[in-house]
PDB file of C-alpha atoms in Angstrom:
ATOM      1  CA  MET A 205     144.627   5.845 233.936  1.00 47.00           C
ATOM      2  CA  HIS A 206     144.546   3.368 236.632  1.00 63.00           C
ATOM      3  CA  ASP A 207     141.709   4.209 239.143  1.00 88.00           C
ATOM      4  CA  TYR A 208     143.310   3.311 242.537  1.00 90.00           C
ATOM      5  CA  GLU A 209     140.080   3.996 244.548  1.00 92.00           C
ATOM      6  CA  ALA A 210     137.912   1.911 242.177  1.00 93.00           C
ATOM      7  CA  VAL A 211     140.253  -1.003 242.532  1.00 92.00           C
ATOM      8  CA  ARG A 212     140.416  -0.775 246.249  1.00 93.00           C
ATOM      9  CA  LEU A 213     136.638  -0.749 246.722  1.00 95.00           C
ATOM     10  CA  LYS A 214     136.227  -3.607 244.360  1.00 94.00           C
ATOM     11  CA  ASN A 215     139.013  -5.718 246.063  1.00 95.00           C
ATOM     12  CA  LEU A 216     137.528  -5.039 249.425  1.00 96.00           C
ATOM     13  CA  GLU A 217     134.157  -6.195 248.213  1.00 96.00           C
ATOM     14  CA  ASP A 218     135.744  -9.402 246.800  1.00 96.00           C
ATOM     15  CA  ASN A 219     137.706 -10.069 249.897  1.00 97.00           C
ATOM     16  CA  ARG A 220     134.677  -9.608 252.189  1.00 97.00           C
ATOM     17  CA  ARG A 221     132.759 -12.038 250.103  1.00 96.00           C
ATOM     18  CA  VAL A 222     135.482 -14.621 250.620  1.00 97.00           C
ATOM     19  CA  LEU A 223     135.655 -14.094 254.432  1.00 97.00           C
ATOM     20  CA  ALA A 224     131.810 -14.083 254.509  1.00 96.00           C
ATOM     21  CA  SER A 225     131.850 -17.670 253.145  1.00 95.00           C
ATOM     22  CA  PHE A 226     133.714 -18.839 256.284  1.00 95.00           C
ATOM     23  CA  GLY A 227     130.522 -18.167 258.368  1.00 93.00           C
ATOM     24  CA  LEU A 228     132.272 -16.146 261.141  1.00 92.00           C
ATOM     25  CA  LEU A 229     131.865 -12.430 261.519  1.00 91.00           C
ATOM     26  CA  ASP A 230     129.856 -10.597 259.109  1.00 94.00           C
ATOM     27  CA  PRO A 231     132.492  -8.614 257.080  1.00 95.00           C
ATOM     28  CA  PHE A 232     129.862  -6.332 255.612  1.00 94.00           C
ATOM     29  CA  LYS A 233     129.059  -4.872 259.075  1.00 92.00           C
ATOM     30  CA  SER A 234     130.987  -2.696 261.505  1.00 91.00           C
ATOM     31  CA  LEU A 235     133.081  -4.894 263.985  1.00 90.00           C
ATOM     32  CA  PRO A 236     131.811  -5.028 267.525  1.00 89.00           C
ATOM     33  CA  SER A 237     134.058  -3.386 270.225  1.00 90.00           C
ATOM     34  CA  ILE A 238     137.290  -5.270 270.793  1.00 91.00           C
ATOM     35  CA  ILE A 239     138.990  -5.883 274.167  1.00 87.00           C
ATOM     36  CA  LYS A 240     142.622  -6.900 273.850  1.00 83.00           C
ATOM     37  CA  LYS A 241     143.715  -9.343 276.720  1.00 77.00           C
ATOM     38  CA  ARG A 242     146.805  -7.379 277.712  1.00 63.00           C
ATOM     39  CA  ASN A 243     147.187  -9.210 280.945  1.00 45.00           C
ATOM     40  CA  ALA A 244     147.601 -12.463 278.799  1.00 45.00           C
ATOM     41  CA  LEU A 245     150.563 -11.286 276.905  1.00 48.00           C
ATOM     42  CA  THR A 246     153.975 -12.410 277.946  1.00 51.00           C
ATOM     43  CA  VAL A 247     156.053  -9.584 276.707  1.00 49.00           C
ATOM     44  CA  LYS A 248     159.716 -10.177 276.055  1.00 51.00           C
ATOM     45  CA  PRO A 249     161.490  -6.915 276.219  1.00 51.00           C
ATOM     46  CA  ALA A 250     164.713  -5.949 274.539  1.00 47.00           C
ATOM     47  CA  PRO A 251     167.936  -6.784 276.623  1.00 50.00           C
ATOM     48  CA  SER A 252     168.183  -4.385 279.573  1.00 51.00           C
ATOM     49  CA  ARG A 253     170.839  -1.593 279.428  1.00 50.00           C
ATOM     50  CA  LYS A 254     170.745  -1.004 283.148  1.00 53.00           C
ATOM     51  CA  ARG A 255     174.033  -1.033 285.058  1.00 50.00           C
ATOM     52  CA  PRO A 256     174.796  -4.266 286.866  1.00 51.00           C
ATOM     53  CA  ALA A 257     174.443  -4.398 290.709  1.00 53.00           C
ATOM     54  CA  PRO A 258     177.396  -3.008 292.645  1.00 52.00           C
ATOM     55  CA  PHE A 259     180.123  -5.358 293.944  1.00 46.00           C
ATOM     56  CA  GLU A 260     180.406  -6.157 297.640  1.00 52.00           C
ATOM     57  CA  LEU A 261     182.609  -3.360 298.913  1.00 46.00           C
ATOM     58  CA  ASP A 262     184.580  -5.806 301.236  1.00 53.00           C
ATOM     59  CA  SER A 263     185.777  -7.790 298.329  1.00 49.00           C
ATOM     60  CA  PHE A 264     186.116  -4.820 295.916  1.00 45.00           C
ATOM     61  CA  VAL A 265     189.506  -4.180 294.402  1.00 48.00           C
ATOM     62  CA  GLY A 266     190.076  -1.212 292.098  1.00 47.00           C
ATOM     63  CA  GLY A 267     187.982   0.184 289.225  1.00 46.00           C
ATOM     64  CA  SER A 268     184.189   1.195 289.475  1.00 43.00           C
ATOM     65  CA  VAL A 269     181.722  -0.368 291.900  1.00 41.00           C
ATOM     66  CA  TYR A 270     179.279  -0.516 288.977  1.00 44.00           C
ATOM     67  CA  GLY A 271     181.307  -2.907 286.713  1.00 46.00           C
ATOM     68  CA  THR A 272     183.766  -0.808 284.774  1.00 45.00           C
ATOM     69  CA  ILE A 273     186.664  -2.699 286.416  1.00 46.00           C
ATOM     70  CA  ARG A 274     190.263  -1.838 285.516  1.00 47.00           C
ATOM     71  CA  LYS A 275     191.837  -4.802 283.663  1.00 46.00           C
ATOM     72  CA  SER A 276     194.852  -4.628 286.129  1.00 48.00           C
ATOM     73  CA  ALA A 277     192.534  -5.185 289.020  1.00 49.00           C
ATOM     74  CA  ARG A 278     190.988  -8.200 287.322  1.00 46.00           C
ATOM     75  CA  LEU A 279     194.334  -9.718 286.540  1.00 48.00           C
ATOM     76  CA  HIS A 280     195.499  -8.964 290.103  1.00 49.00           C
ATOM     77  CA  LEU A 281     192.614 -11.090 291.433  1.00 48.00           C
ATOM     78  CA  GLN A 282     193.844 -13.850 289.090  1.00 55.00           C
ATOM     79  CA  GLY A 283     197.414 -13.585 290.208  1.00 56.00           C
ATOM     80  CA  LYS A 284     198.552 -12.164 286.898  1.00 53.00           C
ATOM     81  CA  ASP A 285     200.442  -9.120 285.787  1.00 51.00           C
ATOM     82  CA  ALA A 286     198.769  -6.428 283.662  1.00 44.00           C
ATOM     83  CA  ASN A 287     201.587  -6.553 281.062  1.00 46.00           C
ATOM     84  CA  GLU A 288     201.001 -10.292 280.318  1.00 45.00           C
ATOM     85  CA  GLU A 289     198.003  -9.302 278.102  1.00 40.00           C
ATOM     86  CA  GLY A 290     197.802  -6.585 275.551  1.00 40.00           C
ATOM     87  CA  GLY A 291     195.065  -4.117 274.763  1.00 38.00           C
ATOM     88  CA  SER A 292     193.229  -1.646 277.067  1.00 35.00           C
ATOM     89  CA  LEU A 293     193.457  -1.707 280.875  1.00 30.00           C
ATOM     90  CA  TYR A 294     189.741  -1.077 281.072  1.00 31.00           C
ATOM     91  CA  VAL A 295     186.696  -3.072 280.263  1.00 33.00           C
ATOM     92  CA  GLY A 296     183.885  -0.635 279.549  1.00 34.00           C
ATOM     93  CA  LEU A 297     180.367  -1.129 280.460  1.00 32.00           C
ATOM     94  CA  ASP A 298     179.298  -0.657 276.779  1.00 34.00           C
ATOM     95  CA  ASP A 299     181.418  -3.743 275.934  1.00 36.00           C
ATOM     96  CA  CYS A 300     179.494  -5.838 278.435  1.00 35.00           C
ATOM     97  CA  GLU A 301     176.147  -4.588 277.228  1.00 35.00           C
ATOM     98  CA  GLU A 302     177.162  -5.239 273.516  1.00 39.00           C
ATOM     99  CA  GLU A 303     177.959  -8.934 274.652  1.00 40.00           C
ATOM    100  CA  ASN A 304     174.697  -9.274 276.480  1.00 42.00           C
ATOM    101  CA  GLU A 305     172.727  -7.981 273.531  1.00 43.00           C
ATOM    102  CA  LYS A 306     174.539 -10.460 271.169  1.00 46.00           C
ATOM    103  CA  SER A 307     173.836 -13.322 273.442  1.00 43.00           C
ATOM    104  CA  ALA A 308     170.163 -12.371 273.927  1.00 47.00           C
ATOM    105  CA  SER A 309     169.536 -12.136 270.274  1.00 54.00           C
ATOM    106  CA  LYS A 310     171.645 -15.118 269.180  1.00 69.00           C
ATOM    107  CA  VAL A 311     169.631 -17.642 267.117  1.00 73.00           C
ATOM    108  CA  PRO A 312     170.326 -21.254 267.814  1.00 74.00           C
ATOM    109  CA  ALA A 313     172.019 -23.119 264.888  1.00 76.00           C
ATOM    110  CA  HIS A 314     170.530 -25.929 262.902  1.00 78.00           C
ATOM    111  CA  ARG A 315     167.030 -25.591 264.137  1.00 85.00           C
ATOM    112  CA  PRO A 316     164.455 -27.751 262.296  1.00 89.00           C
ATOM    113  CA  ASN A 317     161.589 -26.030 260.695  1.00 93.00           C
ATOM    114  CA  VAL A 318     158.192 -27.297 261.838  1.00 94.00           C
ATOM    115  CA  TYR A 319     154.625 -26.776 260.958  1.00 96.00           C
ATOM    116  CA  GLY A 320     152.210 -25.929 263.707  1.00 96.00           C
ATOM    117  CA  ALA A 321     152.855 -24.648 267.214  1.00 96.00           C
ATOM    118  CA  ILE A 322     156.196 -24.125 268.835  1.00 95.00           C
ATOM    119  CA  PRO A 323     156.481 -25.863 272.208  1.00 93.00           C
ATOM    120  CA  ASP A 324     156.275 -23.440 275.303  1.00 92.00           C
ATOM    121  CA  ILE A 325     155.229 -20.364 273.097  1.00 94.00           C
ATOM    122  CA  LEU A 326     151.787 -19.486 274.137  1.00 94.00           C
ATOM    123  CA  VAL A 327     149.119 -17.623 272.041  1.00 95.00           C
ATOM    124  CA  GLY A 328     149.412 -14.012 273.080  1.00 94.00           C
ATOM    125  CA  THR A 329     153.234 -14.029 273.684  1.00 95.00           C
ATOM    126  CA  ALA A 330     154.712 -10.837 272.356  1.00 94.00           C
ATOM    127  CA  TRP A 331     158.134  -9.574 271.372  1.00 94.00           C
ATOM    128  CA  SER A 332     159.596  -6.230 270.902  1.00 94.00           C
ATOM    129  CA  THR A 333     161.615  -7.100 267.731  1.00 94.00           C
ATOM    130  CA  ARG A 334     161.369  -9.400 264.758  1.00 94.00           C
ATOM    131  CA  MET A 335     164.678 -10.776 265.716  1.00 94.00           C
ATOM    132  CA  GLU A 336     163.207 -12.096 268.963  1.00 94.00           C
ATOM    133  CA  CYS A 337     160.381 -13.765 266.973  1.00 95.00           C
ATOM    134  CA  CYS A 338     163.168 -15.343 264.828  1.00 94.00           C
ATOM    135  CA  ARG A 339     165.064 -16.501 268.004  1.00 93.00           C
ATOM    136  CA  ASP A 340     162.012 -18.171 269.552  1.00 93.00           C
ATOM    137  CA  GLY A 341     161.189 -19.904 266.117  1.00 94.00           C
ATOM    138  CA  ILE A 342     157.712 -18.403 265.631  1.00 96.00           C
ATOM    139  CA  HIS A 343     158.546 -16.481 262.517  1.00 97.00           C
ATOM    140  CA  ARG A 344     162.225 -17.021 261.283  1.00 95.00           C
ATOM    141  CA  PRO A 345     162.632 -14.188 258.623  1.00 94.00           C
ATOM    142  CA  THR A 346     163.425 -10.798 260.099  1.00 92.00           C
ATOM    143  CA  VAL A 347     162.080  -8.976 257.097  1.00 91.00           C
ATOM    144  CA  ALA A 348     160.117 -11.040 254.759  1.00 92.00           C
ATOM    145  CA  GLY A 349     156.492 -11.593 255.498  1.00 94.00           C
ATOM    146  CA  ILE A 350     156.341 -15.337 254.565  1.00 97.00           C
ATOM    147  CA  HIS A 351     158.421 -18.141 255.734  1.00 97.00           C
ATOM    148  CA  GLY A 352     158.148 -20.848 253.083  1.00 96.00           C
ATOM    149  CA  GLY A 353     158.924 -24.535 252.974  1.00 94.00           C
ATOM    150  CA  VAL A 354     158.651 -27.431 250.536  1.00 93.00           C
ATOM    151  CA  ASN A 355     155.073 -28.348 251.768  1.00 94.00           C
ATOM    152  CA  GLY A 356     153.818 -24.884 252.457  1.00 97.00           C
ATOM    153  CA  ALA A 357     154.539 -21.863 254.488  1.00 98.00           C
ATOM    154  CA  TYR A 358     155.505 -22.243 258.162  1.00 98.00           C
ATOM    155  CA  SER A 359     154.453 -18.643 259.273  1.00 98.00           C
ATOM    156  CA  ILE A 360     153.598 -15.249 258.153  1.00 98.00           C
ATOM    157  CA  ALA A 361     153.736 -11.801 259.632  1.00 97.00           C
ATOM    158  CA  LEU A 362     150.933  -9.168 259.268  1.00 97.00           C
ATOM    159  CA  SER A 363     152.848  -5.839 259.447  1.00 91.00           C
ATOM    160  CA  GLY A 364     151.984  -2.896 257.415  1.00 85.00           C
ATOM    161  CA  GLY A 365     149.762  -4.590 254.678  1.00 81.00           C
ATOM    162  CA  TYR A 366     147.640  -3.362 251.846  1.00 86.00           C
ATOM    163  CA  GLU A 367     144.662  -1.001 251.967  1.00 89.00           C
ATOM    164  CA  ASP A 368     142.452  -3.551 250.364  1.00 93.00           C
ATOM    165  CA  ASP A 369     143.069  -6.424 252.738  1.00 95.00           C
ATOM    166  CA  VAL A 370     140.469  -7.170 255.339  1.00 96.00           C
ATOM    167  CA  ASP A 371     141.268  -8.347 258.993  1.00 97.00           C
ATOM    168  CA  LEU A 372     138.471  -9.739 261.043  1.00 96.00           C
ATOM    169  CA  GLY A 373     140.755 -11.243 263.738  1.00 96.00           C
ATOM    170  CA  GLU A 374     139.370 -14.892 263.383  1.00 96.00           C
ATOM    171  CA  CYS A 375     139.968 -14.541 259.479  1.00 98.00           C
ATOM    172  CA  PHE A 376     141.762 -12.229 257.138  1.00 98.00           C
ATOM    173  CA  THR A 377     142.940 -11.738 253.573  1.00 98.00           C
ATOM    174  CA  TYR A 378     146.680 -11.437 252.825  1.00 97.00           C
ATOM    175  CA  THR A 379     148.456 -10.012 249.849  1.00 96.00           C
ATOM    176  CA  GLY A 380     151.546 -11.974 248.592  1.00 95.00           C
ATOM    177  CA  GLU A 381     155.048 -10.846 248.049  1.00 92.00           C
ATOM    178  CA  GLY A 382     157.099  -9.686 245.089  1.00 89.00           C
ATOM    179  CA  GLY A 383     156.384  -7.375 242.149  1.00 83.00           C
ATOM    180  CA  ARG A 384     158.649  -4.616 243.535  1.00 75.00           C
ATOM    181  CA  ASP A 385     161.865  -3.268 241.946  1.00 68.00           C
ATOM    182  CA  LEU A 386     164.558  -4.464 244.375  1.00 64.00           C
ATOM    183  CA  LYS A 387     166.924  -1.610 243.265  1.00 65.00           C
ATOM    184  CA  GLY A 388     164.737   0.723 245.211  1.00 58.00           C
ATOM    185  CA  THR A 389     164.135   4.348 244.102  1.00 60.00           C
ATOM    186  CA  LYS A 390     166.118   7.482 244.042  1.00 68.00           C
ATOM    187  CA  ALA A 391     164.286   8.774 247.047  1.00 67.00           C
ATOM    188  CA  ASN A 392     164.500   5.395 248.952  1.00 64.00           C
ATOM    189  CA  PRO A 393     167.604   3.470 247.519  1.00 64.00           C
ATOM    190  CA  LYS A 394     167.601   1.180 250.533  1.00 60.00           C
ATOM    191  CA  ASN A 395     163.962   0.892 251.318  1.00 54.00           C
ATOM    192  CA  LEU A 396     163.512  -2.049 248.846  1.00 53.00           C
ATOM    193  CA  ARG A 397     160.508  -3.849 250.614  1.00 56.00           C
ATOM    194  CA  THR A 398     158.391  -0.808 250.501  1.00 58.00           C
ATOM    195  CA  ALA A 399     159.160   0.166 246.950  1.00 67.00           C
ATOM    196  CA  PRO A 400     156.131   0.753 244.589  1.00 72.00           C
ATOM    197  CA  GLN A 401     154.913  -2.415 242.904  1.00 78.00           C
ATOM    198  CA  SER A 402     156.170  -2.203 239.167  1.00 85.00           C
ATOM    199  CA  LYS A 403     155.220  -5.685 237.852  1.00 91.00           C
ATOM    200  CA  ASP A 404     152.840  -8.574 238.406  1.00 94.00           C
ATOM    201  CA  GLN A 405     153.532 -10.899 241.403  1.00 94.00           C
ATOM    202  CA  THR A 406     154.446 -14.472 240.426  1.00 96.00           C
ATOM    203  CA  LEU A 407     153.556 -17.849 241.993  1.00 97.00           C
ATOM    204  CA  THR A 408     157.000 -18.450 243.224  1.00 96.00           C
ATOM    205  CA  ARG A 409     158.867 -18.505 246.475  1.00 95.00           C
ATOM    206  CA  GLY A 410     156.740 -17.372 249.520  1.00 96.00           C
ATOM    207  CA  ASN A 411     153.617 -17.141 247.309  1.00 97.00           C
ATOM    208  CA  LEU A 412     153.982 -20.602 246.029  1.00 97.00           C
ATOM    209  CA  ALA A 413     154.689 -21.907 249.474  1.00 97.00           C
ATOM    210  CA  LEU A 414     151.543 -20.261 250.964  1.00 98.00           C
ATOM    211  CA  SER A 415     149.455 -21.629 248.188  1.00 98.00           C
ATOM    212  CA  LYS A 416     150.624 -25.191 248.892  1.00 98.00           C
ATOM    213  CA  ASN A 417     149.028 -24.758 252.384  1.00 98.00           C
ATOM    214  CA  VAL A 418     145.517 -24.898 250.653  1.00 97.00           C
ATOM    215  CA  GLU A 419     146.351 -28.395 249.323  1.00 96.00           C
ATOM    216  CA  THR A 420     148.374 -29.827 252.310  1.00 96.00           C
ATOM    217  CA  GLY A 421     146.148 -28.293 255.037  1.00 96.00           C
ATOM    218  CA  ASN A 422     149.325 -27.437 257.090  1.00 97.00           C
ATOM    219  CA  PRO A 423     148.468 -24.700 259.522  1.00 97.00           C
ATOM    220  CA  VAL A 424     150.378 -21.343 259.513  1.00 98.00           C
ATOM    221  CA  ARG A 425     151.660 -19.498 262.520  1.00 98.00           C
ATOM    222  CA  VAL A 426     150.551 -15.863 262.365  1.00 98.00           C
ATOM    223  CA  ILE A 427     152.154 -12.826 264.106  1.00 98.00           C
ATOM    224  CA  ARG A 428     150.621  -9.518 263.964  1.00 97.00           C
ATOM    225  CA  GLY A 429     152.750  -6.381 264.258  1.00 95.00           C
ATOM    226  CA  TYR A 430     152.239  -2.910 265.579  1.00 95.00           C
ATOM    227  CA  LYS A 431     152.421  -1.347 262.029  1.00 94.00           C
ATOM    228  CA  LEU A 432     149.431  -3.259 260.809  1.00 95.00           C
ATOM    229  CA  ASP A 433     146.386  -1.031 260.214  1.00 93.00           C
ATOM    230  CA  SER A 434     143.945  -3.244 262.083  1.00 95.00           C
ATOM    231  CA  PRO A 435     141.911  -3.180 265.358  1.00 94.00           C
ATOM    232  CA  PHE A 436     143.530  -6.521 266.160  1.00 95.00           C
ATOM    233  CA  ALA A 437     147.023  -5.215 265.869  1.00 95.00           C
ATOM    234  CA  PRO A 438     149.157  -4.941 269.079  1.00 93.00           C
ATOM    235  CA  GLU A 439     149.948  -1.366 270.358  1.00 91.00           C
ATOM    236  CA  GLU A 440     153.526  -2.283 270.277  1.00 91.00           C
ATOM    237  CA  GLY A 441     155.776  -5.070 269.156  1.00 94.00           C
ATOM    238  CA  TYR A 442     154.861  -8.249 267.438  1.00 96.00           C
ATOM    239  CA  ARG A 443     152.281 -10.782 268.852  1.00 96.00           C
ATOM    240  CA  TYR A 444     151.623 -14.515 268.148  1.00 97.00           C
ATOM    241  CA  ASP A 445     147.959 -14.912 267.539  1.00 97.00           C
ATOM    242  CA  GLY A 446     147.977 -18.702 266.942  1.00 97.00           C
ATOM    243  CA  LEU A 447     147.581 -21.182 264.007  1.00 98.00           C
ATOM    244  CA  TYR A 448     145.502 -20.439 260.869  1.00 98.00           C
ATOM    245  CA  THR A 449     144.612 -22.446 257.690  1.00 98.00           C
ATOM    246  CA  VAL A 450     144.888 -21.106 254.290  1.00 98.00           C
ATOM    247  CA  GLU A 451     141.456 -21.530 252.740  1.00 98.00           C
ATOM    248  CA  LYS A 452     141.776 -19.846 249.327  1.00 97.00           C
ATOM    249  CA  CYS A 453     144.254 -18.428 246.933  1.00 97.00           C
ATOM    250  CA  TRP A 454     143.498 -16.328 243.927  1.00 97.00           C
ATOM    251  CA  PHE A 455     145.063 -13.869 241.398  1.00 97.00           C
ATOM    252  CA  THR A 456     143.613 -10.482 240.862  1.00 95.00           C
ATOM    253  CA  THR A 457     144.496  -6.846 239.981  1.00 93.00           C
ATOM    254  CA  GLY A 458     146.223  -5.092 242.880  1.00 91.00           C
ATOM    255  CA  LEU A 459     146.035  -1.451 244.011  1.00 89.00           C
ATOM    256  CA  SER A 460     149.108  -0.520 241.641  1.00 88.00           C
ATOM    257  CA  GLY A 461     147.320  -1.864 238.649  1.00 90.00           C
ATOM    258  CA  HIS A 462     149.562  -4.900 238.539  1.00 92.00           C
ATOM    259  CA  GLY A 463     148.549  -8.492 239.345  1.00 95.00           C
ATOM    260  CA  VAL A 464     148.890  -9.804 242.954  1.00 95.00           C
ATOM    261  CA  TRP A 465     148.248 -13.132 244.675  1.00 97.00           C
ATOM    262  CA  LYS A 466     145.722 -12.928 247.577  1.00 97.00           C
ATOM    263  CA  PHE A 467     145.128 -15.429 250.272  1.00 98.00           C
ATOM    264  CA  ALA A 468     142.337 -15.980 252.695  1.00 98.00           C
ATOM    265  CA  LEU A 469     143.140 -17.458 256.157  1.00 98.00           C
ATOM    266  CA  LYS A 470     140.915 -18.752 258.939  1.00 98.00           C
ATOM    267  CA  ARG A 471     141.999 -19.379 262.579  1.00 98.00           C
ATOM    268  CA  CYS A 472     142.044 -22.948 263.769  1.00 97.00           C
ATOM    269  CA  THR A 473     139.446 -23.684 266.380  1.00 94.00           C
ATOM    270  CA  ASP A 474     141.383 -26.404 268.373  1.00 92.00           C
ATOM    271  CA  GLN A 475     143.816 -24.079 270.214  1.00 95.00           C
ATOM    272  CA  THR A 476     143.927 -21.353 272.926  1.00 94.00           C
ATOM    273  CA  PRO A 477     141.415 -18.501 272.368  1.00 94.00           C
ATOM    274  CA  PRO A 478     143.018 -15.444 270.715  1.00 95.00           C
ATOM    275  CA  PRO A 479     144.358 -12.395 272.693  1.00 93.00           C
ATOM    276  CA  TRP A 480     141.258 -10.442 272.312  1.00 93.00           C
ATOM    277  CA  GLN A 481     137.542 -10.756 273.015  1.00 90.00           C
ATOM    278  CA  TYR A 482     134.463  -8.808 271.922  1.00 88.00           C
ATOM    279  CA  ALA A 483     132.600  -6.427 274.335  1.00 84.00           C
ATOM    280  CA  THR A 484     129.264  -7.363 272.716  1.00 81.00           C
ATOM    281  CA  ASP A 485     127.895 -10.420 271.136  1.00 74.00           C
ATOM    282  CA  PRO A 486     129.182 -10.226 267.394  1.00 70.00           C
ATOM    283  CA  GLY A 487     125.985 -11.728 266.291  1.00 63.00           C
ATOM    284  CA  SER A 488     125.122 -14.646 263.984  1.00 52.00           C
ATOM    285  CA  PRO A 489     127.446 -15.644 261.099  1.00 55.00           C
ATOM    286  CA  ALA A 490     127.196 -13.857 257.872  1.00 54.00           C
ATOM    287  CA  LYS A 491     124.903 -15.822 255.453  1.00 47.00           C
ATOM    288  CA  SER A 492     122.573 -13.280 253.845  1.00 40.00           C
ATOM    289  CA  SER A 493     125.381 -11.142 252.598  1.00 43.00           C
ATOM    290  CA  VAL A 494     126.538 -13.518 249.880  1.00 45.00           C
ATOM    291  CA  SER A 495     124.798 -15.232 246.996  1.00 42.00           C
ATOM    292  CA  SER A 496     124.788 -18.997 246.173  1.00 38.00           C
ATOM    293  CA  ASP A 497     128.350 -18.439 244.747  1.00 47.00           C
ATOM    294  CA  GLU A 498     129.750 -17.707 248.125  1.00 46.00           C
ATOM    295  CA  GLY A 499     133.436 -16.974 248.269  1.00 47.00           C
ATOM    296  CA  LYS A 500     133.836 -16.103 244.620  1.00 51.00           C
ATOM    297  CA  THR A 501     135.858 -12.909 243.850  1.00 51.00           C
ATOM    298  CA  GLY A 502     135.223 -10.483 241.064  1.00 49.00           C
ATOM    299  CA  GLU A 503     137.983 -11.802 239.049  1.00 47.00           C
ATOM    300  CA  GLU A 504     135.595 -14.273 237.440  1.00 43.00           C
ATOM    301  CA  ASP A 505     136.411 -12.998 234.013  1.00 41.00           C
ATOM    302  CA  SER A 506     140.315 -13.209 234.202  1.00 42.00           C
ATOM    303  CA  GLN A 507     142.364 -16.021 232.733  1.00 37.00           C
ATOM    304  CA  THR A 508     142.714 -19.185 234.767  1.00 35.00           C
ATOM    305  CA  SER A 509     145.950 -21.100 235.444  1.00 39.00           C
ATOM    306  CA  THR A 510     144.534 -24.064 233.611  1.00 35.00           C
ATOM    307  CA  GLY A 511     143.135 -22.082 230.696  1.00 38.00           C
ATOM    308  CA  SER A 512     139.542 -23.044 231.378  1.00 37.00           C
ATOM    309  CA  ASP A 513     136.697 -20.899 229.922  1.00 38.00           C
ATOM    310  CA  GLU A 514     134.257 -22.012 232.449  1.00 36.00           C
ATOM    311  CA  THR A 515     136.152 -21.370 235.726  1.00 32.00           C
ATOM    312  CA  LYS A 516     137.766 -18.086 235.168  1.00 33.00           C
ATOM    313  CA  THR A 517     139.302 -17.349 238.497  1.00 36.00           C
ATOM    314  CA  ARG A 518     142.877 -18.324 239.242  1.00 39.00           C
ATOM    315  CA  ARG A 519     142.191 -19.812 242.526  1.00 46.00           C
ATOM    316  CA  ILE A 520     143.219 -22.869 244.430  1.00 48.00           C
ATOM    317  CA  ASP A 521     140.169 -24.501 246.060  1.00 47.00           C
TER     318      ASP A 521
END
């Protein structure tokens, strides 16, 4: 029988060794206290549902002073008769709000996909919904975690995640997509993205795109969501944490017992500092925690993509 806890601990160890090779925080020690720069966030709230301001009473003609104007009154102001147009004689406030919400969440058409930063979107900017992230071009998919392109992924979203992933803020490990039964389950017929993994992940679609970033060096935009089990996750909404490079990619056994693709990402240095800081000095980089074979995972005895007997980790270096 598959031992979930044993696999989880083994994968955590492997992931920490990969992150230790970056020479940043020591992943084998407790994280120092984290202070989130809340004042640096530019939160974009959902469209307001407050009533519009009252009309000037001197020029008001019929209806409600709060915006629910009778259609006949509007037509009267235009010199028309109410019978000239069909439909209801009232324009409700809910109709106005629905139009405002559609306008606020409308995504511009024919936008080019770009690698790197999006102009005028600062590190630390936060949104209340994934749709707003999509609208501003930071992370286009409203459900998928990876936005892939021909020369690599443009962006990824950290939301939820796997228990064997490690997040150190400046670097983290990320589990790829796929391997789930998209038909759902009897208990959750529509909850397809969170269905149990039932087969190996493949190096296709988003996983393939993210693996190409190792080769091309194209940076990936990263957003963290409030569902992420990490001290670096925002308390609400989704936050842009800047650009990261994909340093490594390897294939290993996941928590379900099926194969998964893992990725290790490191934050780019030539950009605005992240929306958090440490209350104490995090200390010197991790060097003593790894052997001379730094960054190697425990999957050294699995089959490689090239079939080599000497290099037995399916990894892109």
